[in-house]
Amino acid sequence: MAKIFQHLVTVLVLAGIAAGSYFAWDRWGRVEPLPAGLIQANGRIEGDHVTIASKFAGKISELLVREGDSVEPGQVLARLESEQVRAKLHQAEQAVLAAQSQLDAAKSGLDLLKHEVPLMVETAQASLEHAQAVVAKAKAAEQQAARDAERFTKLASHGTVDGRKSEEVDLGWTVAKNDVRVAETAVTQAEKQLAQANLGEQRIRAKTAQVAAISAQVAGAEAVRDEAQSVLDDLTIRAPSAGVITTRVVDAGEIVAAGSPLFDVVNLDRLYLKVYVPEVEIGRLRLDLPARIHTDAFPDKPFPAQVRYISSRAEFTPKEVQTPDERVKLVYAIKLYLDENIDHQLSPGLPADAVIRWKEDAAWAKPQW
């Protein structure tokens, strides 16, 4: 009888334990499902990374940031040695100054020619016209002297005039003929001067070509200078965008090759949560669906996000985010981009849960696990 009673007590105790366990599971362990229209997933927050490298090989002379530092666009991160480049830049600047001086002189000469040539042509033309007028006058005088000489010769032969007078008239005719020859020589000289003046147009064209050639030299010198300045600028490594230095590959004094990575920067204003959604639920998702991201650091503050990327290929669940039983399931990678990251509260690497709403009338709910 005692054994029966003892067995009955044991059964009642076990039954009580079972009932208590069920009550505890029902009270604290049972997970309520999310409302219809919501999908839950988890992952880690990531960001758009930018790898910063140097265009040129050189020695790191100065490092201004460390891992974890926040940087702004254009902020100087490091400098490479630049003495040789500075010397080349100075040489190129001097070459530009010399070429520019030659160009200024050539332009001044061209401007002077453009003013002188018309005046020279005008003066030579006037001289020629004057010489031609002198020739015409001399010829007229010579013709008159010739007639007078002929007339006085006849009169002298008849004894009408004195022979001496006839000789004086003949001498005047000779002088008139000499005056014609002198005037014609002056016309020839004036024509040559006019022809020389007309060559001024050719000199202008030649000077113009010289100005163009020197201008090309100036442009070439400026290109060499700009190239040297560009190399000097590129030896100063700057942040392309705002973000946080996640990796610093080099230290001061190291020799780096052209194109080798120096820093890795993540943009804290372009963060996203990468999650994996089971194959059976992927058909409910589309781009631009709203989502909310929950973190342990801010349990009462969901961060709004949107579906901006849906992988087109299924894959097995990555080992680092799921249990061994879940790894055999086919899932699709989804990226939920945060609408904003005020005061940069969130950072890459932070684990988070997400709730994606694929039905517009579904009420938001916290993640359930």
Coordinates of C-alpha atoms in Angstrom, one line a residue:
M1 CA 0.0 0.0 0.0
A2 CA 2.8 2.3 0.9
K3 CA 4.5 1.6 -2.5
I4 CA 1.3 2.4 -4.4
F5 CA 0.9 5.7 -2.5
Q6 CA 4.5 6.5 -3.2
H7 CA 4.1 5.8 -6.9
L8 CA 1.0 7.9 -7.0
V9 CA 2.8 10.9 -5.5
T10 CA 5.6 10.5 -8.1
V11 CA 3.0 10.6 -10.9
L12 CA 1.4 13.7 -9.4
V13 CA 4.7 15.5 -9.1
L14 CA 5.7 14.7 -12.6
A15 CA 2.3 15.8 -13.9
G16 CA 2.7 19.1 -11.9
I17 CA 6.1 19.6 -13.4
A18 CA 4.8 19.0 -16.9
A19 CA 1.9 21.4 -16.3
G20 CA 4.2 24.1 -14.9
S21 CA 6.6 23.7 -17.8
Y22 CA 3.7 24.0 -20.3
F23 CA 2.5 27.1 -18.5
A24 CA 6.0 28.6 -18.6
W25 CA 6.4 27.9 -22.3
D26 CA 2.9 29.3 -23.0
R27 CA 3.7 32.4 -20.9
W28 CA 7.3 33.2 -21.9
G29 CA 8.6 30.8 -24.6
R30 CA 5.9 30.8 -27.2
V31 CA 6.7 33.1 -30.2
E32 CA 3.7 35.0 -31.6
P33 CA 3.8 35.1 -35.5
L34 CA 4.1 38.4 -37.3
P35 CA 0.9 39.8 -38.8
A36 CA 0.1 38.8 -42.3
G37 CA 1.9 41.1 -44.8
L38 CA 5.2 41.3 -42.9
I39 CA 8.4 39.4 -43.4
Q40 CA 11.1 39.2 -40.8
A41 CA 14.9 38.7 -41.5
N42 CA 18.2 39.4 -39.8
G43 CA 21.7 40.3 -40.8
R44 CA 24.4 42.8 -40.3
I45 CA 24.6 46.5 -41.2
E46 CA 27.0 47.2 -44.1
G47 CA 28.0 50.3 -46.1
D48 CA 29.2 51.4 -49.5
H49 CA 33.0 51.0 -49.2
V50 CA 35.5 53.2 -51.1
T51 CA 39.0 52.1 -51.5
I52 CA 41.4 55.0 -51.7
A53 CA 44.7 54.6 -53.6
S54 CA 47.5 56.8 -55.0
K55 CA 47.8 57.3 -58.7
F56 CA 51.6 57.5 -58.4
A57 CA 54.3 55.6 -56.6
G58 CA 56.1 57.3 -53.8
K59 CA 57.0 57.5 -50.1
I60 CA 54.4 58.3 -47.5
S61 CA 55.6 61.5 -45.9
E62 CA 52.6 62.3 -43.7
L63 CA 49.6 60.4 -42.4
L64 CA 46.8 62.4 -40.9
V65 CA 44.1 59.9 -40.0
R66 CA 43.7 56.6 -38.3
E67 CA 41.2 53.7 -38.4
G68 CA 37.9 54.8 -36.9
D69 CA 38.3 58.5 -37.8
S70 CA 35.5 60.3 -39.4
V71 CA 36.4 62.3 -42.5
E72 CA 34.7 64.9 -44.7
P73 CA 34.8 65.2 -48.5
G74 CA 38.1 66.7 -49.6
Q75 CA 39.8 66.2 -46.3
V76 CA 43.5 65.4 -46.5
L77 CA 44.3 61.9 -45.4
A78 CA 47.9 61.5 -46.4
R79 CA 50.7 63.1 -48.4
L80 CA 53.5 61.6 -50.5
E81 CA 56.9 63.1 -50.9
S82 CA 56.8 65.8 -53.6
E83 CA 60.1 67.7 -53.9
Q84 CA 61.0 66.4 -57.3
V85 CA 57.5 67.2 -58.6
R86 CA 57.6 70.7 -57.1
A87 CA 60.9 71.3 -58.9
K88 CA 59.4 70.1 -62.2
L89 CA 56.4 72.3 -61.6
H90 CA 58.6 75.4 -61.0
Q91 CA 60.6 74.6 -64.2
A92 CA 57.3 74.3 -66.1
E93 CA 56.0 77.6 -64.7
Q94 CA 59.2 79.4 -65.8
A95 CA 58.8 77.9 -69.3
V96 CA 55.3 79.3 -69.4
L97 CA 56.5 82.7 -68.4
A98 CA 59.3 82.7 -71.1
A99 CA 56.9 81.5 -73.8
Q100 CA 54.3 84.1 -72.7
S101 CA 56.9 86.9 -72.9
Q102 CA 57.8 85.8 -76.5
L103 CA 54.1 85.8 -77.3
D104 CA 53.5 89.2 -75.9
A105 CA 56.4 90.6 -77.9
A106 CA 55.2 88.9 -81.1
K107 CA 51.7 90.3 -80.6
S108 CA 53.1 93.8 -80.1
G109 CA 55.1 93.5 -83.3
L110 CA 52.0 92.3 -85.1
D111 CA 49.9 95.2 -83.8
L112 CA 52.7 97.7 -84.9
L113 CA 52.8 96.2 -88.4
K114 CA 49.1 96.4 -88.7
H115 CA 49.3 100.2 -88.1
E116 CA 52.5 100.8 -90.0
V117 CA 51.8 99.0 -93.3
P118 CA 48.7 101.0 -94.3
L119 CA 50.7 104.2 -93.6
M120 CA 53.7 103.0 -95.6
V121 CA 51.5 102.0 -98.5
E122 CA 49.7 105.4 -98.4
T123 CA 52.9 107.3 -98.3
A124 CA 54.5 105.3 -101.1
Q125 CA 51.4 105.8 -103.2
A126 CA 51.5 109.5 -102.7
S127 CA 55.2 109.6 -103.5
L128 CA 54.6 107.7 -106.7
E129 CA 51.8 110.0 -107.8
H130 CA 54.0 113.1 -107.0
A131 CA 56.8 111.6 -109.1
Q132 CA 54.4 110.8 -111.9
A133 CA 53.2 114.4 -111.8
V134 CA 56.8 115.7 -111.9
V135 CA 57.5 113.5 -114.9
A136 CA 54.4 114.8 -116.7
K137 CA 55.5 118.4 -116.0
A138 CA 59.0 117.7 -117.1
K139 CA 57.9 116.1 -120.3
A140 CA 55.6 119.1 -121.0
A141 CA 58.5 121.4 -120.4
E142 CA 60.8 119.3 -122.6
Q143 CA 58.3 119.3 -125.5
Q144 CA 58.0 123.1 -125.3
A145 CA 61.8 123.4 -125.2
A146 CA 62.0 121.1 -128.2
R147 CA 59.6 123.3 -130.2
D148 CA 61.4 126.5 -129.1
A149 CA 64.8 125.0 -130.1
E150 CA 63.4 124.0 -133.6
R151 CA 61.9 127.5 -134.1
F152 CA 65.0 129.4 -133.1
T153 CA 67.2 127.2 -135.2
K154 CA 65.1 128.2 -138.3
L155 CA 65.2 131.8 -137.3
A156 CA 68.9 131.7 -136.8
S157 CA 69.5 130.1 -140.2
H158 CA 67.7 133.1 -141.8
G159 CA 69.6 135.6 -139.7
T160 CA 66.4 136.7 -138.0
V161 CA 67.8 136.1 -134.5
D162 CA 71.2 136.0 -133.0
G163 CA 72.9 132.6 -133.1
R164 CA 73.7 133.0 -129.4
K165 CA 70.0 133.1 -128.6
S166 CA 69.5 129.9 -130.6
E167 CA 72.3 128.2 -128.6
E168 CA 70.6 129.2 -125.3
V169 CA 67.3 127.7 -126.5
D170 CA 69.1 124.5 -127.5
L171 CA 70.7 124.3 -124.1
G172 CA 67.3 124.8 -122.4
W173 CA 66.0 121.9 -124.4
T174 CA 68.9 119.7 -123.2
V175 CA 68.2 120.7 -119.6
A176 CA 64.5 119.8 -120.0
K177 CA 65.4 116.4 -121.4
N178 CA 67.6 115.8 -118.4
D179 CA 64.8 116.9 -116.1
V180 CA 62.5 114.2 -117.7
R181 CA 65.1 111.5 -117.1
V182 CA 65.5 112.5 -113.5
A183 CA 61.7 112.6 -113.0
E184 CA 61.3 109.2 -114.6
T185 CA 64.0 107.8 -112.2
A186 CA 62.1 109.2 -109.3
V187 CA 59.0 107.5 -110.6
T188 CA 60.9 104.2 -110.8
Q189 CA 62.1 104.6 -107.2
A190 CA 58.6 105.5 -106.0
E191 CA 57.2 102.4 -107.7
K192 CA 59.8 100.3 -105.9
Q193 CA 58.9 101.9 -102.6
L194 CA 55.2 101.2 -103.2
A195 CA 56.0 97.6 -104.0
Q196 CA 58.1 97.3 -100.8
A197 CA 55.2 98.8 -98.8
N198 CA 52.8 96.4 -100.4
L199 CA 54.9 93.6 -99.1
G200 CA 53.7 94.7 -95.6
E201 CA 50.6 92.5 -96.0
Q202 CA 52.9 89.5 -96.4
R203 CA 54.9 90.6 -93.3
I204 CA 51.6 90.8 -91.4
R205 CA 50.7 87.3 -92.5
A206 CA 54.1 86.0 -91.5
K207 CA 53.9 87.7 -88.1
T208 CA 50.4 86.3 -87.6
A209 CA 51.8 82.8 -88.3
Q210 CA 54.6 83.5 -85.8
V211 CA 52.1 84.6 -83.1
A212 CA 50.1 81.4 -83.7
A213 CA 53.2 79.3 -83.4
I214 CA 54.3 80.9 -80.2
S215 CA 50.7 80.6 -78.9
A216 CA 51.0 76.9 -79.5
Q217 CA 54.3 76.9 -77.6
V218 CA 52.6 78.7 -74.7
A219 CA 49.7 76.1 -74.7
G220 CA 52.2 73.3 -74.7
A221 CA 54.2 74.8 -71.8
E222 CA 50.9 75.3 -69.9
A223 CA 49.9 71.7 -70.5
V224 CA 53.3 70.6 -69.0
R225 CA 52.7 72.9 -66.1
D226 CA 49.2 71.7 -65.5
E227 CA 50.4 68.1 -65.7
A228 CA 53.0 68.8 -63.0
Q229 CA 50.4 70.5 -60.9
S230 CA 48.0 67.6 -61.3
V231 CA 50.7 65.2 -60.2
L232 CA 51.5 67.4 -57.2
D233 CA 47.8 67.5 -56.3
D234 CA 47.5 63.8 -56.6
L235 CA 50.3 63.3 -54.2
T236 CA 48.0 64.8 -51.6
I237 CA 45.5 62.0 -50.8
R238 CA 42.0 63.3 -50.1
A239 CA 38.7 61.7 -49.0
P240 CA 36.3 61.4 -51.9
S241 CA 33.3 61.5 -49.7
A242 CA 32.2 61.6 -46.1
G243 CA 32.6 58.4 -44.0
V244 CA 34.7 56.5 -41.5
I245 CA 38.2 55.1 -42.0
T246 CA 37.7 51.3 -41.6
T247 CA 41.1 50.3 -42.8
R248 CA 44.5 52.0 -43.0
V249 CA 46.9 49.9 -45.0
V250 CA 50.1 52.0 -44.8
D251 CA 52.2 53.8 -42.3
A252 CA 54.4 56.9 -42.6
G253 CA 57.7 56.2 -44.4
E254 CA 56.4 53.3 -46.5
I255 CA 57.0 53.2 -50.2
V256 CA 53.7 52.6 -52.1
A257 CA 53.2 51.5 -55.6
A258 CA 50.9 53.3 -58.0
G259 CA 47.4 52.1 -57.5
S260 CA 48.0 50.3 -54.3
P261 CA 45.3 50.7 -51.6
L262 CA 45.9 53.1 -48.8
F263 CA 42.6 53.5 -47.0
D264 CA 39.2 51.9 -47.0
V265 CA 36.3 54.4 -46.2
V266 CA 32.7 53.5 -45.6
N267 CA 30.0 56.1 -46.2
L268 CA 27.9 56.3 -43.0
D269 CA 25.1 58.1 -44.9
R270 CA 24.7 55.1 -47.3
L271 CA 24.2 52.2 -44.9
Y272 CA 22.1 49.1 -45.6
L273 CA 21.2 45.9 -43.9
K274 CA 21.9 42.8 -45.9
V275 CA 19.5 40.0 -45.1
Y276 CA 18.5 36.7 -46.6
V277 CA 14.9 35.8 -47.4
P278 CA 13.7 32.2 -47.9
E279 CA 12.8 31.1 -51.4
V280 CA 9.2 30.6 -50.5
E281 CA 8.8 34.2 -49.5
I282 CA 10.8 36.0 -52.2
G283 CA 7.8 36.3 -54.5
R284 CA 6.2 38.7 -52.1
L285 CA 9.0 41.2 -52.3
R286 CA 9.6 44.0 -54.8
L287 CA 11.8 47.0 -55.0
D288 CA 11.0 50.1 -52.9
L289 CA 9.0 48.2 -50.3
P290 CA 9.2 49.8 -46.9
A291 CA 11.0 48.2 -44.0
R292 CA 12.0 48.9 -40.4
I293 CA 15.4 47.9 -38.9
H294 CA 15.6 47.1 -35.2
T295 CA 18.9 47.0 -33.2
D296 CA 19.7 46.0 -29.6
A297 CA 21.4 49.3 -29.2
F298 CA 18.2 51.2 -29.9
P299 CA 15.4 48.7 -28.9
D300 CA 12.6 51.3 -29.0
K301 CA 13.7 53.1 -32.1
P302 CA 13.1 51.4 -35.4
F303 CA 15.0 52.9 -38.4
P304 CA 13.0 53.2 -41.6
A305 CA 14.5 51.6 -44.7
Q306 CA 13.6 50.5 -48.3
V307 CA 14.2 47.4 -50.4
R308 CA 16.7 48.6 -53.0
Y309 CA 18.3 45.4 -54.1
I310 CA 16.9 41.9 -54.6
S311 CA 19.3 39.2 -55.8
S312 CA 18.3 37.4 -59.0
R313 CA 20.0 34.2 -57.9
A314 CA 19.2 31.9 -55.0
E315 CA 22.0 30.7 -52.7
F316 CA 22.4 28.5 -49.6
T317 CA 22.1 30.5 -46.4
P318 CA 25.6 31.8 -45.4
K319 CA 27.1 30.0 -42.4
E320 CA 27.7 33.2 -40.4
V321 CA 24.1 34.2 -40.1
Q322 CA 22.1 31.0 -39.6
T323 CA 22.0 27.7 -37.7
P324 CA 23.3 24.5 -39.3
D325 CA 19.7 23.4 -40.0
E326 CA 19.0 26.6 -41.9
R327 CA 22.1 26.5 -44.1
V328 CA 20.6 24.0 -46.5
K329 CA 17.8 26.3 -47.4
L330 CA 17.8 28.3 -50.5
V331 CA 17.6 32.1 -49.9
Y332 CA 17.9 35.3 -51.7
A333 CA 20.1 38.2 -50.7
I334 CA 18.2 41.5 -50.0
K335 CA 19.6 44.9 -49.3
L336 CA 17.5 47.3 -47.2
Y337 CA 19.0 50.8 -47.5
L338 CA 18.4 53.1 -44.5
D339 CA 16.5 56.3 -45.3
E340 CA 18.9 58.2 -43.1
N341 CA 21.4 57.8 -40.4
I342 CA 21.0 60.8 -38.1
D343 CA 24.1 61.6 -36.1
H344 CA 25.6 58.4 -37.5
Q345 CA 24.0 56.3 -34.8
L346 CA 24.4 53.1 -36.8
S347 CA 27.7 51.8 -38.0
P348 CA 28.8 48.9 -40.2
G349 CA 29.1 45.5 -38.6
L350 CA 26.2 46.1 -36.2
P351 CA 23.7 43.1 -36.1
A352 CA 20.1 44.0 -36.7
D353 CA 16.7 42.6 -37.4
A354 CA 14.4 43.8 -40.1
V355 CA 10.7 43.7 -40.7
I356 CA 9.6 44.2 -44.4
R357 CA 6.0 45.1 -45.2
W358 CA 4.7 43.7 -48.4
K359 CA 1.1 44.5 -47.8
E360 CA 0.2 48.2 -47.5
D361 CA -2.5 47.7 -44.8
A362 CA -0.4 45.5 -42.6
A363 CA 0.3 46.9 -39.1
W364 CA 3.9 47.2 -38.1
A365 CA 5.2 44.9 -35.5
K366 CA 8.5 44.2 -33.8
P367 CA 10.6 41.2 -34.8
Q368 CA 9.8 37.9 -33.1
W369 CA 12.3 35.2 -32.2

